[in-house]
XYZ file of C-alpha atoms in Angstrom:
621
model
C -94.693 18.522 51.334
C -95.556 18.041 47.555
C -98.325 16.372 46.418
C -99.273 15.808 42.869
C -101.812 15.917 40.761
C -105.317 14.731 41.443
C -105.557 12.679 39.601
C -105.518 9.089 40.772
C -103.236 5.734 39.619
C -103.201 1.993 41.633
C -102.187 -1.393 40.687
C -105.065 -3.661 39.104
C -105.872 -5.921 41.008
C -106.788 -9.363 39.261
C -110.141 -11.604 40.293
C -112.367 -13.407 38.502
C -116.151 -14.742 38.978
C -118.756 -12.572 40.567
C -117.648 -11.472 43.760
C -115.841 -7.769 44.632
C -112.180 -7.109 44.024
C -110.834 -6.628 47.047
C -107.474 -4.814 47.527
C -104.416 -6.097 50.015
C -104.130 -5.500 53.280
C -101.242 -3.019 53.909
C -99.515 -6.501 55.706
C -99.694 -8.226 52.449
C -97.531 -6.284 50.283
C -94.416 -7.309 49.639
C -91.317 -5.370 51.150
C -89.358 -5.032 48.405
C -92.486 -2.092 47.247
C -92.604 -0.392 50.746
C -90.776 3.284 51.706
C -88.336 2.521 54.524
C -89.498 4.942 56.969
C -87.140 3.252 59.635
C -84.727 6.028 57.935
C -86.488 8.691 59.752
C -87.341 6.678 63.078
C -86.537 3.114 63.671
C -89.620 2.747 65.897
C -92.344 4.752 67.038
C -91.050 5.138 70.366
C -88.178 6.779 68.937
C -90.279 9.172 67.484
C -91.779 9.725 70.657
C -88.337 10.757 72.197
C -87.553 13.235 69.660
C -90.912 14.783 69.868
C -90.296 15.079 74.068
C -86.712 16.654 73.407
C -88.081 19.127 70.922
C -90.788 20.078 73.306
C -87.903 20.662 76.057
C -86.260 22.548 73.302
C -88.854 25.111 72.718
C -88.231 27.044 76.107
C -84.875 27.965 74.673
C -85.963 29.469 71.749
C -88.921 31.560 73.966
C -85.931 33.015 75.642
C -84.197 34.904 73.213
C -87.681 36.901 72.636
C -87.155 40.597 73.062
C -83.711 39.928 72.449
C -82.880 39.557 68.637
C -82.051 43.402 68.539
C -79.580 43.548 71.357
C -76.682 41.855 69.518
C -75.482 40.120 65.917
C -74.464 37.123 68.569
C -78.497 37.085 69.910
C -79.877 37.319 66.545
C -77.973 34.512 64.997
C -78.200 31.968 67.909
C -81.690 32.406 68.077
C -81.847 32.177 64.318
C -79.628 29.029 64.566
C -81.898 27.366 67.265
C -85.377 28.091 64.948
C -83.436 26.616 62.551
C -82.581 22.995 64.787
C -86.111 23.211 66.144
C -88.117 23.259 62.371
C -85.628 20.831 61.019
C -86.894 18.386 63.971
C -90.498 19.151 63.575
C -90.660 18.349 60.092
C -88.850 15.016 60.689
C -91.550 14.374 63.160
C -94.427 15.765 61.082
C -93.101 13.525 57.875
C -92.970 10.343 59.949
C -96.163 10.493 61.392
C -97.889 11.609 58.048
C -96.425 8.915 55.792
C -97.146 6.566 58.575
C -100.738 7.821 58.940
C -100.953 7.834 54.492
C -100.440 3.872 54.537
C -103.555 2.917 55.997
C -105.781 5.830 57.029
C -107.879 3.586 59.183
C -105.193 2.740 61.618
C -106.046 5.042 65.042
C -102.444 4.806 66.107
C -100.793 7.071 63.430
C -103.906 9.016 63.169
C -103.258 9.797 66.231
C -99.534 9.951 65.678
C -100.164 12.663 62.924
C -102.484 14.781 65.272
C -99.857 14.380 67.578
C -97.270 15.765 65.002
C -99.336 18.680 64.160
C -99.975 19.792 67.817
C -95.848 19.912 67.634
C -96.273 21.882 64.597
C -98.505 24.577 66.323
C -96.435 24.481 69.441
C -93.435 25.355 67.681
C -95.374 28.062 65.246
C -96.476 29.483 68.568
C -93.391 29.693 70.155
C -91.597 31.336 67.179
C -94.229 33.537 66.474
C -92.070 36.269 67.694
C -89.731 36.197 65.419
C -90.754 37.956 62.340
C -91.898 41.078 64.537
C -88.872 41.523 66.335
C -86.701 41.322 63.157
C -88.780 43.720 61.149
C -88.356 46.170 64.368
C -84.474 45.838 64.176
C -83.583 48.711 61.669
C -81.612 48.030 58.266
C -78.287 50.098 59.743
C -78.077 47.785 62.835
C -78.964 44.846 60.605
C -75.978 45.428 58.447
C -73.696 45.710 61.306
C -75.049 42.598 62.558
C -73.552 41.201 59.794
C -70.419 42.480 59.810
C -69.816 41.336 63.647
C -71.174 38.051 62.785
C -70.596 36.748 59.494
C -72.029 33.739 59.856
C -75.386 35.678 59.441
C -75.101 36.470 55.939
C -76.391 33.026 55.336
C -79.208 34.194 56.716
C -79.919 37.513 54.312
C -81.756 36.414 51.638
C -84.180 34.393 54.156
C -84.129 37.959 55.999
C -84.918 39.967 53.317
C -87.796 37.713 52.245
C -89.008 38.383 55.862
C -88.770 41.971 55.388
C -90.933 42.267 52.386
C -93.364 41.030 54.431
C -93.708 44.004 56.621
C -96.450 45.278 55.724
C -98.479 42.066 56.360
C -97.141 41.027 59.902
C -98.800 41.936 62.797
C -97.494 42.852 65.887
C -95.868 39.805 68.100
C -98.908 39.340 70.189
C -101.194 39.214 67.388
C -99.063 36.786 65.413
C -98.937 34.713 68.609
C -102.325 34.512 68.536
C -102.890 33.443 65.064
C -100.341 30.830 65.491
C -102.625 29.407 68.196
C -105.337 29.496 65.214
C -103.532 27.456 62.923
C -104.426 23.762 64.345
C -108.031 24.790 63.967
C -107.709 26.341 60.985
C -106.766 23.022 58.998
C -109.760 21.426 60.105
C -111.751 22.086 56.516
C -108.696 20.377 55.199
C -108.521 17.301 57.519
C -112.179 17.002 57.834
C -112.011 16.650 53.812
C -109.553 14.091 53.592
C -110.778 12.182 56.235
C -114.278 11.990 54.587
C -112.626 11.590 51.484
C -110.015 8.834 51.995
C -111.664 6.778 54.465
C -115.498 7.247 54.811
C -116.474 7.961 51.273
C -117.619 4.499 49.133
C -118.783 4.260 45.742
C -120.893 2.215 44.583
C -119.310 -1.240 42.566
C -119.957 -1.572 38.679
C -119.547 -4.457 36.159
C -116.441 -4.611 34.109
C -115.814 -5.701 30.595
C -116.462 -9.132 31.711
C -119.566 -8.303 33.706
C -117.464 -8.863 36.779
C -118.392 -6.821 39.856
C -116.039 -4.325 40.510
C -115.401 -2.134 43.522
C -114.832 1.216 42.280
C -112.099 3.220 44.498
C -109.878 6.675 44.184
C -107.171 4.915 42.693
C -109.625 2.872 40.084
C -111.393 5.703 38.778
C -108.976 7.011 36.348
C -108.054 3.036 34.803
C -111.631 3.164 34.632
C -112.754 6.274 32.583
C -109.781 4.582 30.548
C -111.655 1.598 29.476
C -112.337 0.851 25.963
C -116.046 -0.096 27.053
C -118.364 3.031 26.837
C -120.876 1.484 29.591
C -117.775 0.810 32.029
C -116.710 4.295 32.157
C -120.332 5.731 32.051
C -120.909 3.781 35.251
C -117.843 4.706 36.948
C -118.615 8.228 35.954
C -121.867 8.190 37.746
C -120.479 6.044 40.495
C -118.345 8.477 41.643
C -120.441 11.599 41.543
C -123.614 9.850 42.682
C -121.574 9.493 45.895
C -120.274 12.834 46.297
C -123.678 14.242 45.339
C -125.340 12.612 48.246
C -122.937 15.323 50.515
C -123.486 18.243 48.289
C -123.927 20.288 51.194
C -121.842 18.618 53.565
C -119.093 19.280 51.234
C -120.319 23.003 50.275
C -119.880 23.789 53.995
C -116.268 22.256 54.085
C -115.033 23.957 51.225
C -116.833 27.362 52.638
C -115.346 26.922 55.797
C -111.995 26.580 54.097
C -112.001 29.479 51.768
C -113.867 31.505 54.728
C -110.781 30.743 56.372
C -108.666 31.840 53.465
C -110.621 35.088 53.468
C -110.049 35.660 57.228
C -106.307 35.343 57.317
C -106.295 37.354 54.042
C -107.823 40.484 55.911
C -106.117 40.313 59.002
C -102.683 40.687 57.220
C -104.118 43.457 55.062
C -103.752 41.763 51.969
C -106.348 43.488 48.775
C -107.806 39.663 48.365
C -107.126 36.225 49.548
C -105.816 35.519 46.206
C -103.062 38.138 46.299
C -102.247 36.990 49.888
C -101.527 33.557 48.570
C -99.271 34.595 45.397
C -96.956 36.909 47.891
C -94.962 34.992 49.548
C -93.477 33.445 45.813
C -93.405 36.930 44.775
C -95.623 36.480 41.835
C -97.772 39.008 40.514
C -101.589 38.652 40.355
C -100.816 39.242 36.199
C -99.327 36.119 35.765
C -102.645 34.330 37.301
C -104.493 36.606 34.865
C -102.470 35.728 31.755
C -102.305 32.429 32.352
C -106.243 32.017 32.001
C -106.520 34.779 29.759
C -104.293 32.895 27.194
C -106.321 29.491 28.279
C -109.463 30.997 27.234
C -107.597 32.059 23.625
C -106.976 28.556 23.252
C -110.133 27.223 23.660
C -110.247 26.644 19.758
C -107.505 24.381 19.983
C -109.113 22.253 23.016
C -112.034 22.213 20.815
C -109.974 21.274 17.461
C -108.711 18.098 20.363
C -112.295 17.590 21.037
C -113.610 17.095 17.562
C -110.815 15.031 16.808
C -111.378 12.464 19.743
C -115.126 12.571 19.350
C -114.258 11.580 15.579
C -112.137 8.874 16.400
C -114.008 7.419 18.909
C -116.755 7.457 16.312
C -119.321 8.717 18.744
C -122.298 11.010 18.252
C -122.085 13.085 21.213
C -118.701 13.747 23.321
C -119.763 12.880 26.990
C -117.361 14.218 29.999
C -117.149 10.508 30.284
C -115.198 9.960 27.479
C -112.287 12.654 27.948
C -109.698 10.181 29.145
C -109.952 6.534 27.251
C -107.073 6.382 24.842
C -107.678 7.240 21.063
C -105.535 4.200 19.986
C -107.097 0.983 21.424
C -104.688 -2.215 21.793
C -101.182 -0.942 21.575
C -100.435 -0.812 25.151
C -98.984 -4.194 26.667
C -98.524 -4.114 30.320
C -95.813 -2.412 31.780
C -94.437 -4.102 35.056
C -93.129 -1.941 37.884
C -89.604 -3.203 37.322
C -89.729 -2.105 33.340
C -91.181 1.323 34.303
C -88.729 2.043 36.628
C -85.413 1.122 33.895
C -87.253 3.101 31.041
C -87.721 6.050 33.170
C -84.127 5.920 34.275
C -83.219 5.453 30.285
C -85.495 8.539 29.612
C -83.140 10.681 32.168
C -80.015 10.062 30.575
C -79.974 13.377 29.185
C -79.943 14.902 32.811
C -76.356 12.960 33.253
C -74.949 9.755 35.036
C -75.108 11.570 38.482
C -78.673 12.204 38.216
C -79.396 8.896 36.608
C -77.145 6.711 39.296
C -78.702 8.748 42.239
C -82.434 8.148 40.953
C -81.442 4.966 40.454
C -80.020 3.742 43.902
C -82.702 5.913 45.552
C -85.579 3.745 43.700
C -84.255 0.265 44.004
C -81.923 0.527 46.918
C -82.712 2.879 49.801
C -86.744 2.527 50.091
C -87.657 5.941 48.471
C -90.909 4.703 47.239
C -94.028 3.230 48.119
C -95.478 1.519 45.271
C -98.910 -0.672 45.005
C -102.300 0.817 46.982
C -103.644 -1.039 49.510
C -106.670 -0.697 51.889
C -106.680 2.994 53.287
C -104.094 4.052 51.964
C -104.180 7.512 50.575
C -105.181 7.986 47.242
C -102.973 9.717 44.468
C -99.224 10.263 44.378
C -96.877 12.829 45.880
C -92.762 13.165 47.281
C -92.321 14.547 50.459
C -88.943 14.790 52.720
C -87.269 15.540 55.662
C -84.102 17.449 55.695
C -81.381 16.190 55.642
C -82.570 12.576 54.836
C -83.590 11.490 51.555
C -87.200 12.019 49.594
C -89.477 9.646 49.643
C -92.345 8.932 47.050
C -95.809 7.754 47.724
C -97.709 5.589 44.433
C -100.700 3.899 43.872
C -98.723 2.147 40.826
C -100.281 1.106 37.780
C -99.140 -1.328 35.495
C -99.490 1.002 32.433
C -98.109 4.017 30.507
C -99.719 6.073 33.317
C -98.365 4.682 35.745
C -95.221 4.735 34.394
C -95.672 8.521 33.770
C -96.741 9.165 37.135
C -93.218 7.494 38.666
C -91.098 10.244 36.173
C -92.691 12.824 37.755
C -92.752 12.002 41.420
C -89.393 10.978 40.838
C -88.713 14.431 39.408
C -90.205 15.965 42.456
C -87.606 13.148 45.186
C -84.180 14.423 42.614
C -85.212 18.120 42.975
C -85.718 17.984 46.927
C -82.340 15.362 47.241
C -80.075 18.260 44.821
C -81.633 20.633 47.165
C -80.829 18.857 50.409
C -77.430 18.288 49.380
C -76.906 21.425 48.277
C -78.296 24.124 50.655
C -78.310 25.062 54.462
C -81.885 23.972 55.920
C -82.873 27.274 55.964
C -82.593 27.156 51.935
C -83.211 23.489 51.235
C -87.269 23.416 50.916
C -88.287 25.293 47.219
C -91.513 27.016 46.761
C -94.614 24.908 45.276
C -94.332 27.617 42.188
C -91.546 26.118 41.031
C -92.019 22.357 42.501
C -93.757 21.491 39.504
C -90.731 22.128 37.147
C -88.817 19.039 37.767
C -91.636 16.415 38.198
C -93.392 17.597 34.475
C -89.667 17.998 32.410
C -89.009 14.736 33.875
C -92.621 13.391 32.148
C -91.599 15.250 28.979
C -87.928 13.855 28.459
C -89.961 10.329 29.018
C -92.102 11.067 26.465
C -89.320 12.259 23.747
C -87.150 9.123 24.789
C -90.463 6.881 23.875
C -91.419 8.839 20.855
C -87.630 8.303 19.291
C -87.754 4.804 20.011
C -90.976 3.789 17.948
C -91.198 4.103 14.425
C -94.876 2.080 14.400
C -97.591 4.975 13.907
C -100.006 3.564 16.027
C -97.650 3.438 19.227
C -96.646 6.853 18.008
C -100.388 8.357 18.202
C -100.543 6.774 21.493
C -97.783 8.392 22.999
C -98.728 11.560 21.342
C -102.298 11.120 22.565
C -100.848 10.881 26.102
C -98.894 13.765 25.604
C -101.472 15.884 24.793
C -104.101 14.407 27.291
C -100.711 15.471 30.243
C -101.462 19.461 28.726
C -105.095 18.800 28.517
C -105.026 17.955 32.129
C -101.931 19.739 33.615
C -102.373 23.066 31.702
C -105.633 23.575 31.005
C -107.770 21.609 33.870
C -105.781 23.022 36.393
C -105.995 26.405 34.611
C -110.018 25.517 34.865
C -109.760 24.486 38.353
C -107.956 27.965 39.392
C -110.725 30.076 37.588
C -112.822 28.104 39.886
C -110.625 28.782 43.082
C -110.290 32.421 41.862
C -114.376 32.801 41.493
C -115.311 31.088 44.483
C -112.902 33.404 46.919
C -114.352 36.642 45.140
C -117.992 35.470 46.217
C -117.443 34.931 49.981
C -114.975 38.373 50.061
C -117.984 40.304 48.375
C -120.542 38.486 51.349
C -121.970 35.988 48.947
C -122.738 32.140 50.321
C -120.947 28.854 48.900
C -123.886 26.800 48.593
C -123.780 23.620 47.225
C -126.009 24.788 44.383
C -123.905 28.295 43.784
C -120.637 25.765 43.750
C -122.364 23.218 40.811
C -124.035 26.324 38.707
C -120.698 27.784 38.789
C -118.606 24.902 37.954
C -120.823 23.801 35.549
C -120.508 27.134 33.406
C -117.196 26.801 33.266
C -116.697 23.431 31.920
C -119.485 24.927 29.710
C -117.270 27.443 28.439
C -113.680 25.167 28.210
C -115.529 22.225 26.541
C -118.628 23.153 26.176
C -118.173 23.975 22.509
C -117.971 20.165 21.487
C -118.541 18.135 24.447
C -122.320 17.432 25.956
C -121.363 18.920 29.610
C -123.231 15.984 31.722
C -124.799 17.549 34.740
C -123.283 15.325 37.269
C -119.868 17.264 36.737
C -120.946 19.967 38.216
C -119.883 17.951 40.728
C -116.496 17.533 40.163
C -115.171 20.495 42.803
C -116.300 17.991 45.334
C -113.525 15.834 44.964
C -110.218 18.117 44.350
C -108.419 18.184 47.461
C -106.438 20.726 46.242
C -108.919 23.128 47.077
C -108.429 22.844 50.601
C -104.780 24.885 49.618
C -106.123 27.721 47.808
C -104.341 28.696 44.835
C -101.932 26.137 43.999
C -103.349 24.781 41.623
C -102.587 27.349 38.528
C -98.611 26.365 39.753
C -99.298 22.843 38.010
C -100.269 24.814 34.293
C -96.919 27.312 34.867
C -94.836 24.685 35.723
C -95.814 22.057 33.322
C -95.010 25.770 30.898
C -91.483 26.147 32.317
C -91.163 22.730 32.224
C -91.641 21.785 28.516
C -89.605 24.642 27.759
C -86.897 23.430 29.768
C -86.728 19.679 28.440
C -86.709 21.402 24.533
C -83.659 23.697 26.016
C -81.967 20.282 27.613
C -82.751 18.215 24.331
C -81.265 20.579 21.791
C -78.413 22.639 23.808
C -77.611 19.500 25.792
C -74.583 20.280 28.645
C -75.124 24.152 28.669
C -78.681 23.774 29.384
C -78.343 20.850 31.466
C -75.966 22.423 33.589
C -78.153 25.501 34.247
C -81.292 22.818 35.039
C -79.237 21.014 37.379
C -78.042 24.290 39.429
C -81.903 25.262 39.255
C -82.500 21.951 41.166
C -79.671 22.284 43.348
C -80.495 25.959 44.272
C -83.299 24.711 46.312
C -85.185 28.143 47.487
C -82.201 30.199 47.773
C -83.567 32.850 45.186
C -87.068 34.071 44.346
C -88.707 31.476 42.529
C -88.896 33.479 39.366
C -85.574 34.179 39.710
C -84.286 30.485 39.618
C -86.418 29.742 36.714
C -84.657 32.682 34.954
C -81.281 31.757 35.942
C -82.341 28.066 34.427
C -82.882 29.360 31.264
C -87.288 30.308 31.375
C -89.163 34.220 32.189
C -92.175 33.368 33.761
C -92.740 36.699 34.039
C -93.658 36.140 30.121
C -96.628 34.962 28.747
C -94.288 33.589 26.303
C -94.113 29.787 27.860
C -97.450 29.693 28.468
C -98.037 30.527 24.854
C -95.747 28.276 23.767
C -96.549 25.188 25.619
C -100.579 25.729 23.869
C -98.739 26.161 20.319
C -96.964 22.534 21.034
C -100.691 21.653 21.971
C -101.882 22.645 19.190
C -98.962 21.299 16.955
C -99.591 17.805 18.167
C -103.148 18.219 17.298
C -102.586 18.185 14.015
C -99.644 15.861 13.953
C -101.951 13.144 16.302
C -104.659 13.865 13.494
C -102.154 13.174 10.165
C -100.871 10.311 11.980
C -104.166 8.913 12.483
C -105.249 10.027 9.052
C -108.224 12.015 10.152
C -109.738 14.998 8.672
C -109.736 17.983 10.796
């Protein structure tokens, strides 16, 4: 599953007079903006047949343990049958979850999902054995096996990837029991989002109008938007006032989660949890490392950024507050879900009419998205799929540039898993989260050249620019921030030390210190801020966001300039799925992550629009 960014986008919802804006009930939302789940299960009782048959399935694939060394035939049926048995399971699993992510308070697909994750742990458990038993089988009878069966060379790559593993997988009764662990060990994770998505209130504010306003997940962004100083100040304290009032409720949670981290880190006989979670993309700790080390060398240029909004804002002191209202009030008109979704699709024409016709049908034909929040419904934006059926996108739409941004880039994520699905063998079809990022963020960057060349007015121009730079502000070097924090936090617990909530806010806090501390008055409550990033709960992912959004821009300059030879190596990349080492497809496509060349160069374009949103704007650096 790929989720985005944490960041948070919804509808406005229009009221007037004093009383709460209240959103829709899930009911009241018009069809036309709904995902057709019926795609993966017409009706829940479907779903419920499936999941019986792939329980009586399991017993077949528990046969063939102690048997995938005996013969090629063994090893490939069993390998065959996994195969069926995951490819059912994550049907299931996305059903129930998108189900359960429409209205969190509904008990029947919250029960549905734990249902679905039981299935997951079942069939984990089951195939535990597998791994073991093929690192046992030595490479001379391996390569046999594929000569008397060469149907298994489809499997080799997926093999070998198994094999590097060796040293980290225990022995099959071991792994069987740490299967058994995995249900339990989610639990930080679910406990989170439950608390998060459907306990958690904040308190309401007054708008512009000195309306009362509910503030909610998919507000809080619109609001730290607003053109009205007061408006975002309150929603600013709104929100951490709240998760304050947990501190240590939360500080356990997270503990508990990278405690688990730590645990599963040491029992595979990894150096660090960190290095445990980089492995399986094959990436070496030194990209992590260069990618903050050349962060913290750009600090200057954040700061440069800083001045330069603080400036144009006309404001004495830079509050955390004011990070995300545009510099360039009044220039954007409302953008309507229909309009977003033709100017993204006018934005993609570089990728090709394939790509464009696909996106197209996908969008406004076959229920691929699920646009407008509603009550419950889970906050933020990701894609997700089942293989062999199509992607489908979850929104909490606004009616804005961002929102419009925010569709390019899940879409980016739905074209990259449909090329893969229709492209590779399930065993291939699902690419790693290190390069997930690639397609959503080039997607958000051929938007923003499309828009750019369109406009000749400067003002529209600094907006888009402004945006621009605000998506490497936030994408680069926030998530760069946010892995620093990930990376600190682990090294604590592995050297004994206690995530208290006041450890967790001392340490935060000297980091945003240190990225914006230079310019910006660092207001204490955002030393609450790891309270609310659920994408803590799946240690180390975050630093993919900042080297993909890298490859990314680098990619959409390649597509721009070289046109078909470059597009033509992107759109293999997307159709290779996760048939090659991750670094390896981004090579093939045309980018070395292996480099700290992209990384580099994406802060250089930072910097360069800097300067050119400062001459536009004609302000003195």
């Amino acid at each position: 599953m790929l989720i985005s960014r944490d960041a948070h986008f919804t509808a406005n919802d229009e009221n007037t007079g004093d009383e709460t804006r209240a959103l829709p009930e899930r009911a009241e939302i018009d069809s036309r903006y709904k995902w057709k789940l019926e795609d993966l299960y017409e009706t829940d009782e479907l779903w419920q047949q499936d999941a019986a048959r792939l329980q009586a399935e399991l017993p077949k694939l528990s046969a063939y343990a102690g048997k995938l060394g005996h013969s090629a035939a063994d090893l490939l049926c069993a390998l065959q049958l996994s195969d069926q048995i995951e490819q059912k399971a994550s049907r299931l699993y996305a059903y129930a979850h998108m189900r359960a992510d429409e209205d969190s308070r509904n008990s029947v697909y919250q029960a549905l999902s734990e249902q679905a994750l039981s299935l997951i742990v079942q069939v984990q458990s089951i195939s535990a054995f597998l791994v073991p038993e093929l690192l046992a089988i030595p490479a001379d009878v391996l390569e046999r096996f594929y000569t008397e069966e060469p149907v298994l060379q489809m499997y080799r790559f997926a093999i070998e990837q198994i094999t590097r593993q060796k040293p980290h997988v225990l022995p099959a009764n071991e792994e069987l029991l740490l299967a058994y662990t995995e249900e339990m060990a989610g639990s930080p994770r679910n406990i989170f989002s439950m608390f998060n998505n459907a306990d958690l209130t904040f308190d309401p504010i007054q708008d512009e109008s000195g309306r009362i306003l509910q503030v909610t997940h998919g507000r809080y962004l619109t609001l730290l938007e607003s053109s009205s100083r007061e408006v975002r100040r309150q929603a600013f304290e709104s929100v951490y006032t709240a998760y304050e009032k947990y501190q240590n409720t939360l500080a356990a949670t997270y503990q508990a989660s990278v405690k688990k981290d730590v645990f599963y880190a040491k029992v595979r006989h990894y150096p660090s949890a960190r290095e445990a979670a980089l492995f399986p993309d094959n990436v070496p700790v030194a990209v992590y490392d260069r990618l903050i080390e050349a962060v913290h060398a750009s600090i200057p240029t954040l700061s440069k950024y800083l001045r330069l909004r603080q400036s144009v804002l006309s404001l004495d002191k830079l509050h955390m507050y004011d990070l995300y209202t545009p510099l360039v009030a009044d220039v954007e008109s409302k953008i309507s879900y229909e309009e977003a979704v033709e100017t993204v699709l006018e934005s993609l024409q570089p990728l090709g009419e394939e790509y464009v016709a696909v996106a197209r049908k996908g969008i406004l034909e076959d229920g691929w998205v699920d646009v407008y929040e509603n009550r419950g419904k889970r906050s933020g934006a990701y894609s997700t799929g089942a293989y062999p059926a199509h992607p489908y996108i979850l929104l909490n739409h606004t009616e804005n540039r961002h929102g419009m941004f925010t569709l390019a880039h899940e879409l980016g994520h739905a074209m990259h898993t449909y090329f893969s699905y229709q492209n590779q063998p399930h065993v291939y079809a699902h690419y790693t989260i290190f390069v997930a990022e690639v397609a959503s963020t080039c997607n958000e960057s051929l938007l923003f050249h499309h828009l750019l060349k369109k406009t000749s007015d400067n003002l529209q121009r600094a907006a888009l620019i402004n945006h621009h730079l605000e998506t490497i502000r936030t994408t680069l070097v926030r998530q760069t921030l946010f892995a620093e924090f990930e990376m600190l936090a682990h090294a604590h617990v592995e050297e004994g030390g206690a995530l208290t909530a006041e450890w967790l806010k001392q340490t935060y806090k000297k980091l945003i210190e240190l990225y914006f501390g230079t310019v910006c008055h660092v207001d204490d409550q955002i030393a609450m801020e790891w309270a609310r990033i659920p994408h803590f709960y799946n240690a180390f992912y975050v630093y993919k966001y900042a080297t993909g959004l890298s490859a990314a821009l680098d990619l959409s300059e390649q597509i721009l300039k070289e046109k078909e030879p470059a597009v033509e190596r992107y759109l293999q990349f997307l159709k290779s799925g996760g048939s090659d080492e991750p670094i390896a497809l981004l090579q093939k496509a045309g980018v070395d992550m292996l480099s700290p060349e992209p990384v580099k160069k994406a802060l250089q374009r930072f910097d360069t629009l800097v300067d050119e949103l400062a001459s536009t704007l004609n302000v003195a650096l």
